[in-house]
Coordinates of C-alpha atoms in Angstrom, one line a residue:
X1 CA 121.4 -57.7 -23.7
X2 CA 118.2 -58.4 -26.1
X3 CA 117.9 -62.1 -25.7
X4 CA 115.5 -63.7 -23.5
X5 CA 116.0 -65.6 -20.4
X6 CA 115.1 -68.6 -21.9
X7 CA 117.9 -68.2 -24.7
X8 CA 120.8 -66.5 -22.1
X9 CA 121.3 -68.0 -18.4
X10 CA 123.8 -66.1 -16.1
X11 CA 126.7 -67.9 -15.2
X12 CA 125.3 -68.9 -11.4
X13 CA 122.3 -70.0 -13.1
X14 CA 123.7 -72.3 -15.6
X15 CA 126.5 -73.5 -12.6
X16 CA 123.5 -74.8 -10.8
X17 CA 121.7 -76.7 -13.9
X18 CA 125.1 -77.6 -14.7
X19 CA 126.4 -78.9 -11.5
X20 CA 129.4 -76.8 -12.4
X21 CA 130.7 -74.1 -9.8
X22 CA 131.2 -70.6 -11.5
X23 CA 134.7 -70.7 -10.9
X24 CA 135.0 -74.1 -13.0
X25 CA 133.1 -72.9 -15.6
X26 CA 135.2 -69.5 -15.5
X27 CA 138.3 -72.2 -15.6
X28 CA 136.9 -74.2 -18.6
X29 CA 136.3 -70.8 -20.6
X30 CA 139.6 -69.7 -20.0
X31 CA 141.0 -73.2 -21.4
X32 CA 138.5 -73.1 -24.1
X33 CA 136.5 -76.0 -23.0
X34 CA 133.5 -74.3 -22.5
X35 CA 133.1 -70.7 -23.6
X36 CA 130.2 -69.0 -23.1
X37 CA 127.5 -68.2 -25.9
X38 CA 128.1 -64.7 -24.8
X39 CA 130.0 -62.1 -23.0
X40 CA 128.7 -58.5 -22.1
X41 CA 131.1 -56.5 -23.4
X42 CA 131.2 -53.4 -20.7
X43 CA 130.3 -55.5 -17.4
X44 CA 132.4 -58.9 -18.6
X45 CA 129.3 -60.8 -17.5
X46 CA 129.0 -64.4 -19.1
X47 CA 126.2 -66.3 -20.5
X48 CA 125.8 -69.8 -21.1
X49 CA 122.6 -71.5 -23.7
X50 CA 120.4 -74.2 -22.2
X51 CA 122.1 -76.5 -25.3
X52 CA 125.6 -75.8 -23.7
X53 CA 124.2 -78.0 -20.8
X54 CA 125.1 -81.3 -22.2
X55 CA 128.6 -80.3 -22.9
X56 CA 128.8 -78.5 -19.5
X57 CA 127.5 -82.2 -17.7
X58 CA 130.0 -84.3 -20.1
X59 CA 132.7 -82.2 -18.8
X60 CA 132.2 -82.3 -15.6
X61 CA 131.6 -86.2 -15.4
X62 CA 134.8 -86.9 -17.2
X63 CA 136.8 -84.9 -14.8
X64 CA 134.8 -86.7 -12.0
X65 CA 136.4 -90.1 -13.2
X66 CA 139.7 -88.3 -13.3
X67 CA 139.8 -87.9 -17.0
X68 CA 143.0 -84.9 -17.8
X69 CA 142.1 -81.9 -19.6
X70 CA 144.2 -82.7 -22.7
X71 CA 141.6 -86.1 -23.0
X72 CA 138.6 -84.2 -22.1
X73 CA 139.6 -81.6 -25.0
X74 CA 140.1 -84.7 -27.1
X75 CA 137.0 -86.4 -26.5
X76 CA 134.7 -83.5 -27.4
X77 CA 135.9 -82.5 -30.9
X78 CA 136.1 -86.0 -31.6
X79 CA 133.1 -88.1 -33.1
X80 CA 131.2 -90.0 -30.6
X81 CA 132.6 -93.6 -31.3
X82 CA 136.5 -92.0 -30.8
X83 CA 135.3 -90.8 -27.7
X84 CA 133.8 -94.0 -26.0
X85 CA 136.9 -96.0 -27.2
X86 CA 138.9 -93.0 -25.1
X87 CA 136.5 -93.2 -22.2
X88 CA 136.7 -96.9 -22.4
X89 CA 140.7 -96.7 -22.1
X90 CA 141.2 -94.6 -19.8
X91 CA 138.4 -96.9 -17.3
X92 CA 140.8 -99.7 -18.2
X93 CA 143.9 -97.1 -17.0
X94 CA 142.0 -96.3 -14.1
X95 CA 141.3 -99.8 -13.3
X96 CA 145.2 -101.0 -13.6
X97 CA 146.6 -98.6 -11.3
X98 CA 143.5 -99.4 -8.5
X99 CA 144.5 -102.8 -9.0
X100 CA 148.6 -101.6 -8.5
X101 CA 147.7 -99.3 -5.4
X102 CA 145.9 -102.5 -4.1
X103 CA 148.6 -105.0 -4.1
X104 CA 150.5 -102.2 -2.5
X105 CA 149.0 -101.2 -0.2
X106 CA 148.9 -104.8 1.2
X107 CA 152.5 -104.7 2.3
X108 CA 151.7 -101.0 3.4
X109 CA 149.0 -102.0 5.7
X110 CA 151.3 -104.8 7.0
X111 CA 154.3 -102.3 7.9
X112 CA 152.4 -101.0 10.6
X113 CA 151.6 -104.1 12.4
X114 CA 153.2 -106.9 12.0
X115 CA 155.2 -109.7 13.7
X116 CA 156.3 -111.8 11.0
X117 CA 157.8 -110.6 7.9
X118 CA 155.4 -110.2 4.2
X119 CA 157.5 -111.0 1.1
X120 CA 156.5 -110.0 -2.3
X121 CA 157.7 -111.7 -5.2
X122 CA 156.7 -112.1 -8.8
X123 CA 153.6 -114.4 -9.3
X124 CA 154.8 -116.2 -12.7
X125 CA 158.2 -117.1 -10.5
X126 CA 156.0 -118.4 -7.5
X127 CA 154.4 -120.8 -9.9
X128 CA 156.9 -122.0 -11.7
X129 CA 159.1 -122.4 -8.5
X130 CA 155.7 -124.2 -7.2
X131 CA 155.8 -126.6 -10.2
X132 CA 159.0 -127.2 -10.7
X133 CA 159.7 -127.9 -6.6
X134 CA 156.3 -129.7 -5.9
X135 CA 157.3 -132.5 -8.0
X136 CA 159.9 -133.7 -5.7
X137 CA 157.0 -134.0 -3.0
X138 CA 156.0 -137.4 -1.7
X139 CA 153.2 -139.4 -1.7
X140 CA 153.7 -142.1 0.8
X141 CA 151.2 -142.0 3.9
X142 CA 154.2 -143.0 6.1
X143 CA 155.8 -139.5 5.8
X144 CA 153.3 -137.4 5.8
X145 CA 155.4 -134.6 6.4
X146 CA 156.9 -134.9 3.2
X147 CA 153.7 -134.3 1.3
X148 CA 154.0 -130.9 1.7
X149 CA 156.2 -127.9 0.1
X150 CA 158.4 -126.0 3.0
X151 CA 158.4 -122.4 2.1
X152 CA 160.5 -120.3 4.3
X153 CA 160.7 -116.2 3.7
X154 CA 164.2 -114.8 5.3
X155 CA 164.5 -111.2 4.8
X156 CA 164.8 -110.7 0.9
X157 CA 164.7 -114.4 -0.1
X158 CA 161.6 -117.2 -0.5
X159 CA 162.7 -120.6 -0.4
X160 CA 160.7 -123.5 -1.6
X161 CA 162.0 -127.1 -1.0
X162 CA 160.5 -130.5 -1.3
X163 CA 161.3 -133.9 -1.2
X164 CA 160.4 -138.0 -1.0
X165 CA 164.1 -138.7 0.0
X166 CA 164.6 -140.4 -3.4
X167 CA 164.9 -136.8 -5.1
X168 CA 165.1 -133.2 -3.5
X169 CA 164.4 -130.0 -5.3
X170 CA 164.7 -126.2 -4.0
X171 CA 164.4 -122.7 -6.0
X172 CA 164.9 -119.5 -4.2
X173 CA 163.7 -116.6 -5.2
X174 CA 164.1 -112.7 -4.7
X175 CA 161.5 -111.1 -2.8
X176 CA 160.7 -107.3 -1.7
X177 CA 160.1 -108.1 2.5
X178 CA 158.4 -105.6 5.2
X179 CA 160.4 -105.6 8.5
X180 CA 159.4 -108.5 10.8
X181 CA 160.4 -112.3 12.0
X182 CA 161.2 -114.8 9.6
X183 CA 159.2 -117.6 9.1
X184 CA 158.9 -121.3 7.5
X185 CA 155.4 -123.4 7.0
X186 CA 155.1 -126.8 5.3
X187 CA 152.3 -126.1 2.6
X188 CA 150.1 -128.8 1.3
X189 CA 151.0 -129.5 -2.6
X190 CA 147.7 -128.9 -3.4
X191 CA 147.0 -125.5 -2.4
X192 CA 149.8 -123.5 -3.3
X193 CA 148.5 -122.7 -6.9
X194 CA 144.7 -121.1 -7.3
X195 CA 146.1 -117.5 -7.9
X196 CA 146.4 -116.1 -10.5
X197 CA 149.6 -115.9 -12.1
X198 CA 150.3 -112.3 -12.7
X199 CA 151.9 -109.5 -11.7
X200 CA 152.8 -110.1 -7.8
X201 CA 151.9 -112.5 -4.9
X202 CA 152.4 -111.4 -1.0
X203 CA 152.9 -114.2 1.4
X204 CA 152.2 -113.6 4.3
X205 CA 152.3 -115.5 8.1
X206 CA 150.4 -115.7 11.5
X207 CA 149.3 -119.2 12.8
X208 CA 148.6 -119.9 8.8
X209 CA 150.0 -118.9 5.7
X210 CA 148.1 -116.7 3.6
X211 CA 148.7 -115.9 -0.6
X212 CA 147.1 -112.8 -2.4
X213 CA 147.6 -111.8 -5.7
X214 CA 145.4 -108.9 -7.9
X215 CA 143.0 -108.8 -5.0
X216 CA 142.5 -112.3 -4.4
X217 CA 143.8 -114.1 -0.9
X218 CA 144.2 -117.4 -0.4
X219 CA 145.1 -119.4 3.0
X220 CA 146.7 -122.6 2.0
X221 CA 146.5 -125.8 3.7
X222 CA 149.3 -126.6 5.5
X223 CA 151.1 -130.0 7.0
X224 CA 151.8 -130.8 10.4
X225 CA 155.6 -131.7 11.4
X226 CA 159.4 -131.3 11.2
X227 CA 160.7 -130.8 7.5
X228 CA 164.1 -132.6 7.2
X229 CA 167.0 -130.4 7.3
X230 CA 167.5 -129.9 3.5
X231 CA 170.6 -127.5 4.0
X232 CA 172.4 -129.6 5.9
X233 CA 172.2 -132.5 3.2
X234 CA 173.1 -130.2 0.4
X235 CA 176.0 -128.6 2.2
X236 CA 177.4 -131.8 2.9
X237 CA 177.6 -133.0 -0.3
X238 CA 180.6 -134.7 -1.8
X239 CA 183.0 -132.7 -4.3
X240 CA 181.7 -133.4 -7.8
X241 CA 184.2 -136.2 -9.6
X242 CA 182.6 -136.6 -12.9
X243 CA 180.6 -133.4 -14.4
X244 CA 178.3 -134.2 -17.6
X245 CA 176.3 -131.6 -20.0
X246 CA 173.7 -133.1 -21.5
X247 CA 170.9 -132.4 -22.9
X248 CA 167.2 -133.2 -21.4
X249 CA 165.6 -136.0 -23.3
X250 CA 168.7 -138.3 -22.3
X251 CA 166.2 -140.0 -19.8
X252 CA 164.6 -143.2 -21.3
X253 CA 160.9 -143.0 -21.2
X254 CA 161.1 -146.9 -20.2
X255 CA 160.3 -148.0 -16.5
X256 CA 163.0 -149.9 -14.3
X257 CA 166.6 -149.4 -13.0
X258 CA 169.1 -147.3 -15.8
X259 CA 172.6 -147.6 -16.2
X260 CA 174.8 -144.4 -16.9
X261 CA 178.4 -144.7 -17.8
X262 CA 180.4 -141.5 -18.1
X263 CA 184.2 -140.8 -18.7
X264 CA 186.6 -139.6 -20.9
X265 CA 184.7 -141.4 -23.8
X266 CA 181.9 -139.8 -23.4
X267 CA 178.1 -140.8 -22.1
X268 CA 175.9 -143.9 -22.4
X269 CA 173.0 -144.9 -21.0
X270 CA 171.8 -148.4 -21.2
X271 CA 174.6 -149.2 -23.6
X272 CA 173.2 -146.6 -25.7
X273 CA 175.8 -143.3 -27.0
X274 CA 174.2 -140.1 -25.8
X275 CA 175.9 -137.1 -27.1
X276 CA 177.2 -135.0 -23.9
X277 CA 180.2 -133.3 -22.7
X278 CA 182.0 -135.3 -19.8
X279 CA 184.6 -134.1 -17.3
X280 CA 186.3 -135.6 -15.2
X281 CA 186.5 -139.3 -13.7
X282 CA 185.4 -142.5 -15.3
X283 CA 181.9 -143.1 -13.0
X284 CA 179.2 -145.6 -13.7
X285 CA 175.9 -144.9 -11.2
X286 CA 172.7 -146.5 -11.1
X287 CA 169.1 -144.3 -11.3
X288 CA 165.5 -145.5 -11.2
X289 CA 164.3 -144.4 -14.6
X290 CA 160.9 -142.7 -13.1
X291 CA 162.6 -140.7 -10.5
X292 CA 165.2 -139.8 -12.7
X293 CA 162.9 -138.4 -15.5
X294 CA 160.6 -136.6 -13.0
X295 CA 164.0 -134.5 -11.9
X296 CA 165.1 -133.8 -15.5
X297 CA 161.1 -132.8 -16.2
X298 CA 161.5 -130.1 -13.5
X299 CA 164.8 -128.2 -14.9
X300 CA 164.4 -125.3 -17.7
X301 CA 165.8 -125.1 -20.5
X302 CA 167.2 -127.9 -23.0
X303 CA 171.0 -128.3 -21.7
X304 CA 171.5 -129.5 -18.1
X305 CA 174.3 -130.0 -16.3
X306 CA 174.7 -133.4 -14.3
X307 CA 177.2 -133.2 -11.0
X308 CA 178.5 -136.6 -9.6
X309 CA 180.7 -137.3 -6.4
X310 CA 180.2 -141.1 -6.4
X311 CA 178.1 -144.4 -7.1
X312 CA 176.1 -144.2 -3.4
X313 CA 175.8 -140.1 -3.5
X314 CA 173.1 -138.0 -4.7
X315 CA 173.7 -136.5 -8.1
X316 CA 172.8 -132.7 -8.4
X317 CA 171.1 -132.0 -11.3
X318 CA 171.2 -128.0 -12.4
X319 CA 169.7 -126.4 -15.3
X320 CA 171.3 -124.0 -17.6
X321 CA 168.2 -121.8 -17.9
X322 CA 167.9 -121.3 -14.5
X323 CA 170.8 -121.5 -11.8
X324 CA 168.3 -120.8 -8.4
X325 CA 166.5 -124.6 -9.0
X326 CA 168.8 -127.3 -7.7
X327 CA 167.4 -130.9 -7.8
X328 CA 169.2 -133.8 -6.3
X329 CA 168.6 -137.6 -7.1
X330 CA 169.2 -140.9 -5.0
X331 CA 171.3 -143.2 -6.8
X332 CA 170.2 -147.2 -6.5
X333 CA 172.0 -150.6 -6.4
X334 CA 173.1 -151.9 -9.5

């Protein structure tokens, strides 16, 4: 060689100002990343320029953030503003799958220690199943019991269920669940939504209850007492005698006690013709138009589907949209 040693380093020299080892740099050449300024031709010695450093040190930090050869390739024959916007996406990459390997490895952690159960179910569904359900809460200071939300998490299921006795409302939802007990809590309305609602929430149980969602727990507030035995009242309900399909806005806006006649004629409420599609039995039943319209405001979808056994039985109101949310209202005297 005629250069200088200020114009040719050997490869351990340049792996040292390079923070490269010789055997990456022998890698890189190979792949055609970094190939060296020159190669003796009888010894096969390599030898690297002090202005190869900078492409030597972005190399090596782009493979330090996990960046694949193909991208690294990309980014260096590029100009410099395609190459930040690739550096930039592939953070943002990074960043989603830290934030996927977090929410699993919540349920992970949990499989090894664990006596009751962790279910994992879609965040969007948990709050709409929260808004839909918590309407049927109460407010009275007499029950206080009822002002909560019972969530109970059974092996593959979570089951949210509320009511003020004048209306009752549950949605079950599928869950993935880590071996352990099952187990119920009565949540306070209030503090079953500040996560966000994205990707997947984990609920989770000791003496508390616990939410977490991208990262972020929660512990809600929960209510002291016995939550009335919702399954019982549903699975004793009377066999439907007069079905109607209506659509939603068949509600009245207008305070006070509504009367709905249905039959063979058709529907009317308050006097009024609403267009709907009646089966069965001639039926008139009494509703009190604000409880009424709060159930109807909870279903999805523009069509429901109105189930009634009798004048004095509840009335099951089911939505087209979405078959797990089943709402039941009181009837009143005429």
């Amino acid at each position: 060689m005629t250069d200088s040693a200020e114009e040719f380093l050997t490869i351990g020299v340049f792996a040292r100002a390079s923070g490269l080892t010789p055997s990456a740099l022998r890698f890189y050449d190979d792949c055609g990343l970094l190939v060296p300024a020159s190669i003796d031709a009888r010894s096969g010695y390599r030898y690297y320029t002090r202005a190869q450093a900078k492409r030597a040190n972005i190399i090596r930090q782009l493979r330090e953030i996990g960046m694949p050869l193909d991208k690294v390739a990309s980014a260096l024959d590029g100009d410099g503003a395609a190459a930040v916007e690739m550096v930039d996406r592939h953070v943002d990459e990074l960043a989603a799958r830290a934030r996927a390997a977090a929410e699993a490895a919540v349920s992970i952690r949990r499989l090894f220690d664990e006596k009751y159960c962790t279910a994992t179910v879609s965040a969007a569904d948990f709050a709409s199943a929260v808004e839909q359900v918590a309407s049927a809460a109460g407010t009275s200071e007499e029950f206080p019991v009822l002002r909560g939300v019972l969530v109970e998490v059974d092996g593959g299921t979570v089951t949210l269920t509320a009511t003020d006795r004048y209306r009752l409302s549950t949605r079950s939802l599928v869950a993935q669940s880590s071996p352990g007990a099952s187990w119920s809590r009565i949540a306070a309305v209030g503090s079953l939504g500040s996560l966000p609602a994205s990707r997947n929430c984990a609920l989770t149980a000791t003496d508390a209850m616990m939410l977490e969602s991208e990262g972020v727990q929660h512990t809600v507030d929960l209510v002291d007492g016995d939550f009335p035995d919702w399954r019982t009242i549903v699975d004793g309900l009377a066999p439907t005698a007069t079905r109607v399909v209506v659509q939603r806005d068949f509600v009245p806006l207008d305070s006070g006690t509504l009367r709905i006649d249905a039959g063979p004629d058709g529907l009317t409420v308050e006097g009024v013709v609403v267009p709907a599609r009646v089966t069965g039995s001639e039926m008139t039943v009494f509703f009190d138009a604000a409880v009424l319209q709060a159930a109807v405001a909870s279903a999805v979808g523009p069509d429901l589907m109105l189930d009634i056994a009798a004048p004095d039985q509840p009335m099951l109101v089911r939505s087209a949209v979405d078959g797990a949310l089943t709402t039941l209202v009181m009837p009143v005297l005429g």
